[in-house]
PDB file of C-alpha atoms in Angstrom:
ATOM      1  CA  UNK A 197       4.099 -21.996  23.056  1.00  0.00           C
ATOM      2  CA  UNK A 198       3.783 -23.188  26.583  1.00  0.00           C
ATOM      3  CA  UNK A 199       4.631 -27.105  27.125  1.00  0.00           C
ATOM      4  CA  UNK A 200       3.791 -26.955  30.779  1.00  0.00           C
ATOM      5  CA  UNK A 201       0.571 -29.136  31.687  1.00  0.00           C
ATOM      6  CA  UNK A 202      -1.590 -27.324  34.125  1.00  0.00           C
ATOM      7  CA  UNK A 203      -2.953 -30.361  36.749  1.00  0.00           C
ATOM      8  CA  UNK A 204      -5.851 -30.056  38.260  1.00  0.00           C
ATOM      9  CA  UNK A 205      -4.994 -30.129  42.084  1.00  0.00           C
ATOM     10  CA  UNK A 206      -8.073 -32.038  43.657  1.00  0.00           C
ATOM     11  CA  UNK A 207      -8.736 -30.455  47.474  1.00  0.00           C
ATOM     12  CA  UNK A 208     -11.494 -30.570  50.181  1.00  0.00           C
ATOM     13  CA  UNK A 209     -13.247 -27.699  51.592  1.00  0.00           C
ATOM     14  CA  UNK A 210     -15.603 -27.485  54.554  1.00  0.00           C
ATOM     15  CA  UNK A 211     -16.871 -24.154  54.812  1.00  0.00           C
ATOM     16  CA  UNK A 212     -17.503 -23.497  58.658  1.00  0.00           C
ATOM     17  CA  UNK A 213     -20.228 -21.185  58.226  1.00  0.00           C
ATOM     18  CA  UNK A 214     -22.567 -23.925  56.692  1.00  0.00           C
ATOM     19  CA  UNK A 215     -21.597 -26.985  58.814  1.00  0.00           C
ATOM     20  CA  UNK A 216     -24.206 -28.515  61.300  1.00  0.00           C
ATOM     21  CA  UNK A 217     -22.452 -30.988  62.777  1.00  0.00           C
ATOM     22  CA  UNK A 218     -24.705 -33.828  61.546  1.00  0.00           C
ATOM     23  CA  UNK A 219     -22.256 -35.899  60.545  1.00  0.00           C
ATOM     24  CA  UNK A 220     -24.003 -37.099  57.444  1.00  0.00           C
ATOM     25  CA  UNK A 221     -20.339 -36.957  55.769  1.00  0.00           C
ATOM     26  CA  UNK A 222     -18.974 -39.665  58.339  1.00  0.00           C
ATOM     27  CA  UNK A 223     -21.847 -42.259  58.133  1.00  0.00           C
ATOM     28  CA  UNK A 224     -21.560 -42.095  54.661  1.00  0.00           C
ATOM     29  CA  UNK A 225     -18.168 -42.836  54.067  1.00  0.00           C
ATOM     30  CA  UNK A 226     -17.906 -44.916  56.714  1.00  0.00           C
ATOM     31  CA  UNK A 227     -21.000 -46.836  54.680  1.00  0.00           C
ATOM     32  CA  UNK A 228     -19.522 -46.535  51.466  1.00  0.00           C
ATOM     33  CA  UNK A 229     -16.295 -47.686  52.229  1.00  0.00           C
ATOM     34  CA  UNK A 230     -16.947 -50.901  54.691  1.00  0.00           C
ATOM     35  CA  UNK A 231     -14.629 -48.962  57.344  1.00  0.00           C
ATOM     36  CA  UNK A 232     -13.884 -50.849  59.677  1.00  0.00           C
ATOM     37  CA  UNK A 233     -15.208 -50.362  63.479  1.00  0.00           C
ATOM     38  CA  UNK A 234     -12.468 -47.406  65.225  1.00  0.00           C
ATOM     39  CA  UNK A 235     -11.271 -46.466  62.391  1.00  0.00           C
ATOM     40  CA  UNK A 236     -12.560 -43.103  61.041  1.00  0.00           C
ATOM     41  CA  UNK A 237     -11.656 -41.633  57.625  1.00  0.00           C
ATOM     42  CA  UNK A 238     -14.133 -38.668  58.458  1.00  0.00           C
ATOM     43  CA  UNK A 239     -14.598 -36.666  61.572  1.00  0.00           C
ATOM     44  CA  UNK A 240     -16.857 -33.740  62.579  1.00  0.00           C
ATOM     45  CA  UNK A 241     -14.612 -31.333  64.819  1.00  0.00           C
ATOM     46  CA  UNK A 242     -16.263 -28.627  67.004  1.00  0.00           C
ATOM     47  CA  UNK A 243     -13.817 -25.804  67.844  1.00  0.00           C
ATOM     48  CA  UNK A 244     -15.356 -23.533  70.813  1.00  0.00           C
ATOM     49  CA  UNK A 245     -18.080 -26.037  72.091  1.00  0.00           C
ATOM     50  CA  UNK A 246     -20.116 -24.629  74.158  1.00  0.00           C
ATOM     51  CA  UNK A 247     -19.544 -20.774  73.609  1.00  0.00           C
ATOM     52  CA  UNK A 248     -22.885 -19.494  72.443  1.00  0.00           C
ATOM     53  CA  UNK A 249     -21.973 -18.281  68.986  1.00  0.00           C
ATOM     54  CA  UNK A 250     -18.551 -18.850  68.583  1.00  0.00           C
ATOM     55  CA  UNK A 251     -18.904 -23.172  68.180  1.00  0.00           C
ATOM     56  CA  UNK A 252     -17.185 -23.682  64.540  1.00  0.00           C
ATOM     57  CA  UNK A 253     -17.652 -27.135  63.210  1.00  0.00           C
ATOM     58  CA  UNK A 254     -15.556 -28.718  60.375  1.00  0.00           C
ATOM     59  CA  UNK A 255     -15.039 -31.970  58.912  1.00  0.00           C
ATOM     60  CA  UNK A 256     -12.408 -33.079  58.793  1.00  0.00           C
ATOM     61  CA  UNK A 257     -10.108 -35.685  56.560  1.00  0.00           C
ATOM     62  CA  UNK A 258      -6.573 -36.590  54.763  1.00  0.00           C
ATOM     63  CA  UNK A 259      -5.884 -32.960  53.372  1.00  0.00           C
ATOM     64  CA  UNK A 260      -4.410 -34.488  50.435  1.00  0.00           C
ATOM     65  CA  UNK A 261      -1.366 -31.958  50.948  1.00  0.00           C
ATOM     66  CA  UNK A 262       0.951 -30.729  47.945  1.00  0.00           C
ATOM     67  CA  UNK A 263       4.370 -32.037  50.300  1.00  0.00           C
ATOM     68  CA  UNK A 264       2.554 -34.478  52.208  1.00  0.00           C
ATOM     69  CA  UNK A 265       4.216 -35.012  55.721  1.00  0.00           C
ATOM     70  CA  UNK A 266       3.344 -38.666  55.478  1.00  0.00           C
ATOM     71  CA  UNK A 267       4.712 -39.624  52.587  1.00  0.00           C
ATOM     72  CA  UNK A 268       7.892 -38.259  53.773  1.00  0.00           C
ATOM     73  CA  UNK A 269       7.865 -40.075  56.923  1.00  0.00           C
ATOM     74  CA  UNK A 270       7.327 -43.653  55.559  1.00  0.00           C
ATOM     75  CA  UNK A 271      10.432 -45.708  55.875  1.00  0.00           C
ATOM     76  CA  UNK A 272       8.059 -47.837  52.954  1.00  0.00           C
ATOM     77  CA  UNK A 273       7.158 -45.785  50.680  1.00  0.00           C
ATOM     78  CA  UNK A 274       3.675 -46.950  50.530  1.00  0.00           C
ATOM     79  CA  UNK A 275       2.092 -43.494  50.111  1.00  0.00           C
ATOM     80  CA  UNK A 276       2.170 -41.622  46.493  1.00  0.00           C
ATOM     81  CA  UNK A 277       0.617 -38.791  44.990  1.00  0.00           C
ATOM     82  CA  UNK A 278      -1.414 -38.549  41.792  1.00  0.00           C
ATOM     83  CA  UNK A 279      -0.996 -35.982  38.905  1.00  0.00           C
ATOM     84  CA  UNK A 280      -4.395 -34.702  40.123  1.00  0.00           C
ATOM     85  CA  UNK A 281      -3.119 -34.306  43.926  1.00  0.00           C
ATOM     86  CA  UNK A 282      -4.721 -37.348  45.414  1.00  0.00           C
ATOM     87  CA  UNK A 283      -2.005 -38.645  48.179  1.00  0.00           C
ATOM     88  CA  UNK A 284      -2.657 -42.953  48.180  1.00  0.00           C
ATOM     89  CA  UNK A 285      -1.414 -45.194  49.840  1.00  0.00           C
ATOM     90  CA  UNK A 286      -0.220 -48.892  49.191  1.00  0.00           C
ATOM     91  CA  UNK A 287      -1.939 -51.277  52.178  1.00  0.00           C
ATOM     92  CA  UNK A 288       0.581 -54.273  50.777  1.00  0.00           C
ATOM     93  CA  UNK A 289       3.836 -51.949  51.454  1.00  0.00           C
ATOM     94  CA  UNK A 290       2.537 -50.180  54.966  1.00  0.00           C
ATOM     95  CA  UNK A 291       4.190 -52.627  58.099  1.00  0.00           C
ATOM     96  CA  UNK A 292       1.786 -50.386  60.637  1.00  0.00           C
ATOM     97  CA  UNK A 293       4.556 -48.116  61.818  1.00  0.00           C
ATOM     98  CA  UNK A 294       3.163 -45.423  62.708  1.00  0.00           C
ATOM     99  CA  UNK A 295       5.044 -42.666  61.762  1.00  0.00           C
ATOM    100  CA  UNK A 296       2.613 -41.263  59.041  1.00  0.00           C
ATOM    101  CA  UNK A 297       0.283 -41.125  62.138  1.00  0.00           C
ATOM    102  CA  UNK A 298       2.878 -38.443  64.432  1.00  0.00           C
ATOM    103  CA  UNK A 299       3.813 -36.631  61.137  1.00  0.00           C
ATOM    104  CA  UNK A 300       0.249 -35.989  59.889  1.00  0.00           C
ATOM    105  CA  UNK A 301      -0.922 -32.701  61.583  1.00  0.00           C
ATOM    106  CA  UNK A 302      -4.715 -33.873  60.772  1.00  0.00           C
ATOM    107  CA  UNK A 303      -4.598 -37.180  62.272  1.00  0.00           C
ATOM    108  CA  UNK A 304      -5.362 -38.352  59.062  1.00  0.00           C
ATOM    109  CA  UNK A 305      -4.002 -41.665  59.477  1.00  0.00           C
ATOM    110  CA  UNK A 306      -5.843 -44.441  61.208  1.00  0.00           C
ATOM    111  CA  UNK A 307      -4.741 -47.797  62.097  1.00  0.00           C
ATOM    112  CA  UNK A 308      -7.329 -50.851  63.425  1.00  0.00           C
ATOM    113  CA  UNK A 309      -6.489 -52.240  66.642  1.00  0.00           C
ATOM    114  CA  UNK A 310      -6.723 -55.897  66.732  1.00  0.00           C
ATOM    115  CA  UNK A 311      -5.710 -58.643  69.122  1.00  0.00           C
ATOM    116  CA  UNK A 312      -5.822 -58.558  72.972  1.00  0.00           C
ATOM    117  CA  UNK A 313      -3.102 -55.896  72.968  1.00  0.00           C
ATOM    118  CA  UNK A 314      -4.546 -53.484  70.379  1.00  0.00           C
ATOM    119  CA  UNK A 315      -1.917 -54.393  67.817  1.00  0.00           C
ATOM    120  CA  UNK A 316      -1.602 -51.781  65.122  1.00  0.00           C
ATOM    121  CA  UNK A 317      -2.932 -53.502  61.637  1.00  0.00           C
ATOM    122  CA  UNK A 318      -2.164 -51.962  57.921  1.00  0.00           C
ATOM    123  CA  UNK A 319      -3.095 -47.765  57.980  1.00  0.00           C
ATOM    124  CA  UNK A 320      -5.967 -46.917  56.725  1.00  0.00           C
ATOM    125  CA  UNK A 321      -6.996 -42.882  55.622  1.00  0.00           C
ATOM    126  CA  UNK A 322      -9.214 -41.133  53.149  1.00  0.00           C
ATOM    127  CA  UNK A 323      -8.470 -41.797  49.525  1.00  0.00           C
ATOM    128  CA  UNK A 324     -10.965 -39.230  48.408  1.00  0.00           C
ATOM    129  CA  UNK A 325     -12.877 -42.051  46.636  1.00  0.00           C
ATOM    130  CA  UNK A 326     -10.043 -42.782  44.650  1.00  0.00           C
ATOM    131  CA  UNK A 327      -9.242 -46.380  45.488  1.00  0.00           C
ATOM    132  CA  UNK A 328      -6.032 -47.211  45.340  1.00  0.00           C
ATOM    133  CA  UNK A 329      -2.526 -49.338  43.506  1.00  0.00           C
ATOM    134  CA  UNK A 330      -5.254 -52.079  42.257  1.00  0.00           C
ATOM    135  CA  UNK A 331      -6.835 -52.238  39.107  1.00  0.00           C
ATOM    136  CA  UNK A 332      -9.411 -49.970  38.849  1.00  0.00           C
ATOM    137  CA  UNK A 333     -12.646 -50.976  40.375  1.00  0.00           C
ATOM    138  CA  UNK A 334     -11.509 -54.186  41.120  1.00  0.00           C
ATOM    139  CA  UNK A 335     -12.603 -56.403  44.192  1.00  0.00           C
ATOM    140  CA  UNK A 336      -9.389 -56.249  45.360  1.00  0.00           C
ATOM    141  CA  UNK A 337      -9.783 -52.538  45.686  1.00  0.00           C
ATOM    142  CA  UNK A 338     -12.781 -52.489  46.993  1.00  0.00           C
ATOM    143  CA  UNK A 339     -11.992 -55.012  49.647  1.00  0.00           C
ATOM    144  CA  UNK A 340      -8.513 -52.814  50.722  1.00  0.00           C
ATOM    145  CA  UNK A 341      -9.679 -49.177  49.876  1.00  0.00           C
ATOM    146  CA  UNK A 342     -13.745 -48.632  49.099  1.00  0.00           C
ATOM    147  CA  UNK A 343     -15.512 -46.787  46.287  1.00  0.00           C
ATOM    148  CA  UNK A 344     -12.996 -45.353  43.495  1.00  0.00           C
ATOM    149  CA  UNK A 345     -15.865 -42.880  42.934  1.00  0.00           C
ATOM    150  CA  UNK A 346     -13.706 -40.878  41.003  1.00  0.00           C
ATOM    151  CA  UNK A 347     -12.751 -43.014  38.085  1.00  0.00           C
ATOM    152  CA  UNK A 348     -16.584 -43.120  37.763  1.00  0.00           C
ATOM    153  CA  UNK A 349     -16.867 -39.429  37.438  1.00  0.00           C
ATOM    154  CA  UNK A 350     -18.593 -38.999  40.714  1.00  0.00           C
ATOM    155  CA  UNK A 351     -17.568 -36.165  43.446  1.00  0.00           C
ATOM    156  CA  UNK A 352     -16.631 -38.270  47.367  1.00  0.00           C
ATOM    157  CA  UNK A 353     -19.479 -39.661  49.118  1.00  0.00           C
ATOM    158  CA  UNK A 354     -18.744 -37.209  51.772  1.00  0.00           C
ATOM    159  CA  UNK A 355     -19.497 -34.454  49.534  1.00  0.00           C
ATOM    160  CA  UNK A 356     -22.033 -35.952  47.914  1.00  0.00           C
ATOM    161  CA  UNK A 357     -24.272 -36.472  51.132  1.00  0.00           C
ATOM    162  CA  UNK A 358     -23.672 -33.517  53.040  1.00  0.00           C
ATOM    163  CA  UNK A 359     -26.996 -31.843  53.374  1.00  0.00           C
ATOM    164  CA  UNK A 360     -25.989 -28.177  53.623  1.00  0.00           C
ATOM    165  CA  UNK A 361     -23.316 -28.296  51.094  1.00  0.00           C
ATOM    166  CA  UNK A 362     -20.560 -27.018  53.257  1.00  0.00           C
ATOM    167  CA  UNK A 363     -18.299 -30.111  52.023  1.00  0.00           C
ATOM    168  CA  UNK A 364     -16.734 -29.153  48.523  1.00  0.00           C
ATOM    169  CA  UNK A 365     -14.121 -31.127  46.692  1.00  0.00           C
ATOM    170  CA  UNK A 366     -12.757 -30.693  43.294  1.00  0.00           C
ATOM    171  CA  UNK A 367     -10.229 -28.702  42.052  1.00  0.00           C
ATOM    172  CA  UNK A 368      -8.574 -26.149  44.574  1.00  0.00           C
ATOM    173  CA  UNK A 369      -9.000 -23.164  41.894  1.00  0.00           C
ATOM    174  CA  UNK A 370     -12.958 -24.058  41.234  1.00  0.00           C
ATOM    175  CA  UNK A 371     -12.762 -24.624  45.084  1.00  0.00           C
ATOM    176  CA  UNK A 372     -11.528 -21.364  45.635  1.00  0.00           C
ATOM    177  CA  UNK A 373     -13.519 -19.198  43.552  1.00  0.00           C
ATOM    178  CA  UNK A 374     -16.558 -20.988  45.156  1.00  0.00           C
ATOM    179  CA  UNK A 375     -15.518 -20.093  48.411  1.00  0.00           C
ATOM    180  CA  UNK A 376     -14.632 -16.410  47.348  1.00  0.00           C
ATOM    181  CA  UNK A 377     -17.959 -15.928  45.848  1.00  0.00           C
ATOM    182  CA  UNK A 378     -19.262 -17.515  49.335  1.00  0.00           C
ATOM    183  CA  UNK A 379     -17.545 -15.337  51.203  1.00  0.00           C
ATOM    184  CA  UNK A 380     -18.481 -12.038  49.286  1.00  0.00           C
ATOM    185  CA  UNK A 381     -22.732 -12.863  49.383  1.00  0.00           C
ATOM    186  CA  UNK A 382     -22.193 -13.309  52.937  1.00  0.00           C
ATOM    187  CA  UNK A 383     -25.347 -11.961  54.744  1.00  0.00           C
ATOM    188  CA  UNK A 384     -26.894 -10.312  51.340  1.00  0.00           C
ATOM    189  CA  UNK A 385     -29.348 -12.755  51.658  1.00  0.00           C
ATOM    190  CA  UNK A 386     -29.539 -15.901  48.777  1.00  0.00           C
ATOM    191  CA  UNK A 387     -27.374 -14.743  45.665  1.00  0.00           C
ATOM    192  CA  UNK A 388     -28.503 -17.867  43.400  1.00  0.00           C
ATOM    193  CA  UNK A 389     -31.288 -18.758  42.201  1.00  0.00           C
ATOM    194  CA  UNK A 390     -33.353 -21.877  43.823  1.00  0.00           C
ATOM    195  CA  UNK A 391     -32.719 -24.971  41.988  1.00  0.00           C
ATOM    196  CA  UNK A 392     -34.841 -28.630  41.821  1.00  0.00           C
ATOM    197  CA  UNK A 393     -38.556 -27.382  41.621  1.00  0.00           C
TER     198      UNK A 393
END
């Protein structure tokens, strides 16, 4: 009998090929969230601008990565990651550092500047609409982190609202096979049926 507990491992993927560039998935967790102005847990990248079919957009966000780089980094220890493979953070431990910021290779990390000198406040990054240390659905963690969308069952508001569906999240196998089975129908014309009407 096998003892070992097989974890979902919750991931984002934006599959290039469907991406417009409408950043529908930034104004809505931006809206969602109450993020505050400069800080961006959501951005629409555009590899090859300009180059008449070769322009590749992706959103992008916190990764969420297995070993996360950040976590390592933080002389604090405010960042953690769930059974399900959601990397948090703690806002009440960060002291706005920095060094989560350099070791991130998805600039994941933000930080507000505020006062005349652009003083670096508590970090701030994409908790995949999973709140964070508060109770769940508290003020508290509304105030410090957003939506927990996921305790309610619900998929990111970034996934939710993008129009073309190029924004997946769930867990990296389903992920995965969706993307294979993407990648296979490529050009054979629609391989689902139509749903809604």
């Amino acid at each position: 009998m096998n003892n070992n507990v097989d974890f979902s491992r919750m991931k984002f993927y934006c599959d290039e090929n469907l991406c417009i560039d409408c950043n529908g998935c930034v104004v809505a967790c931006k809206e969602a969230h109450e993020v505050p102005v400069g800080v961006n847990r959501r951005k629409v990248i555009t590899v090859n601008e300009g180059i008449v079919g070769k322009e590749i957009s992706l959103s992008m966000a916190c990764m969420h990565c297995a070993d996360a780089p950040c976590q390592k980094v933080c002389p604090t220890d405010c960042f953690y990651i769930r059974t399900d493979g959601i990397v948090l953070h703690d806002k009440d431990k960060c002291i706005g550092c920095g060094y989560c910021l350099f070791a991130c290779p998805f600039g994941a990390p933000q930080f507000p500047k505020n006062g005349a000198f652009g003083t670096k406040g508590k970090m701030d990054k994409c908790t995949m609409c999973a709140g964070g240390p508060e109770e769940t659905n508290s003020p508290e963690e509304f105030h410090k982190y957003g939506q927990n969308r996921i305790s309610e069952g619900k998929v990111p508001m970034c996934a939710s609202m993008c129009s073309t569906k190029a924004l997946l999240v769930g867990d990296a196998n389903e992920v995965a096979l969706i993307k294979t089975y993407r990648a296979a129908s490529q050009g054979k014309g629609i391989s689902t049926e139509s749903y809604g009407w």
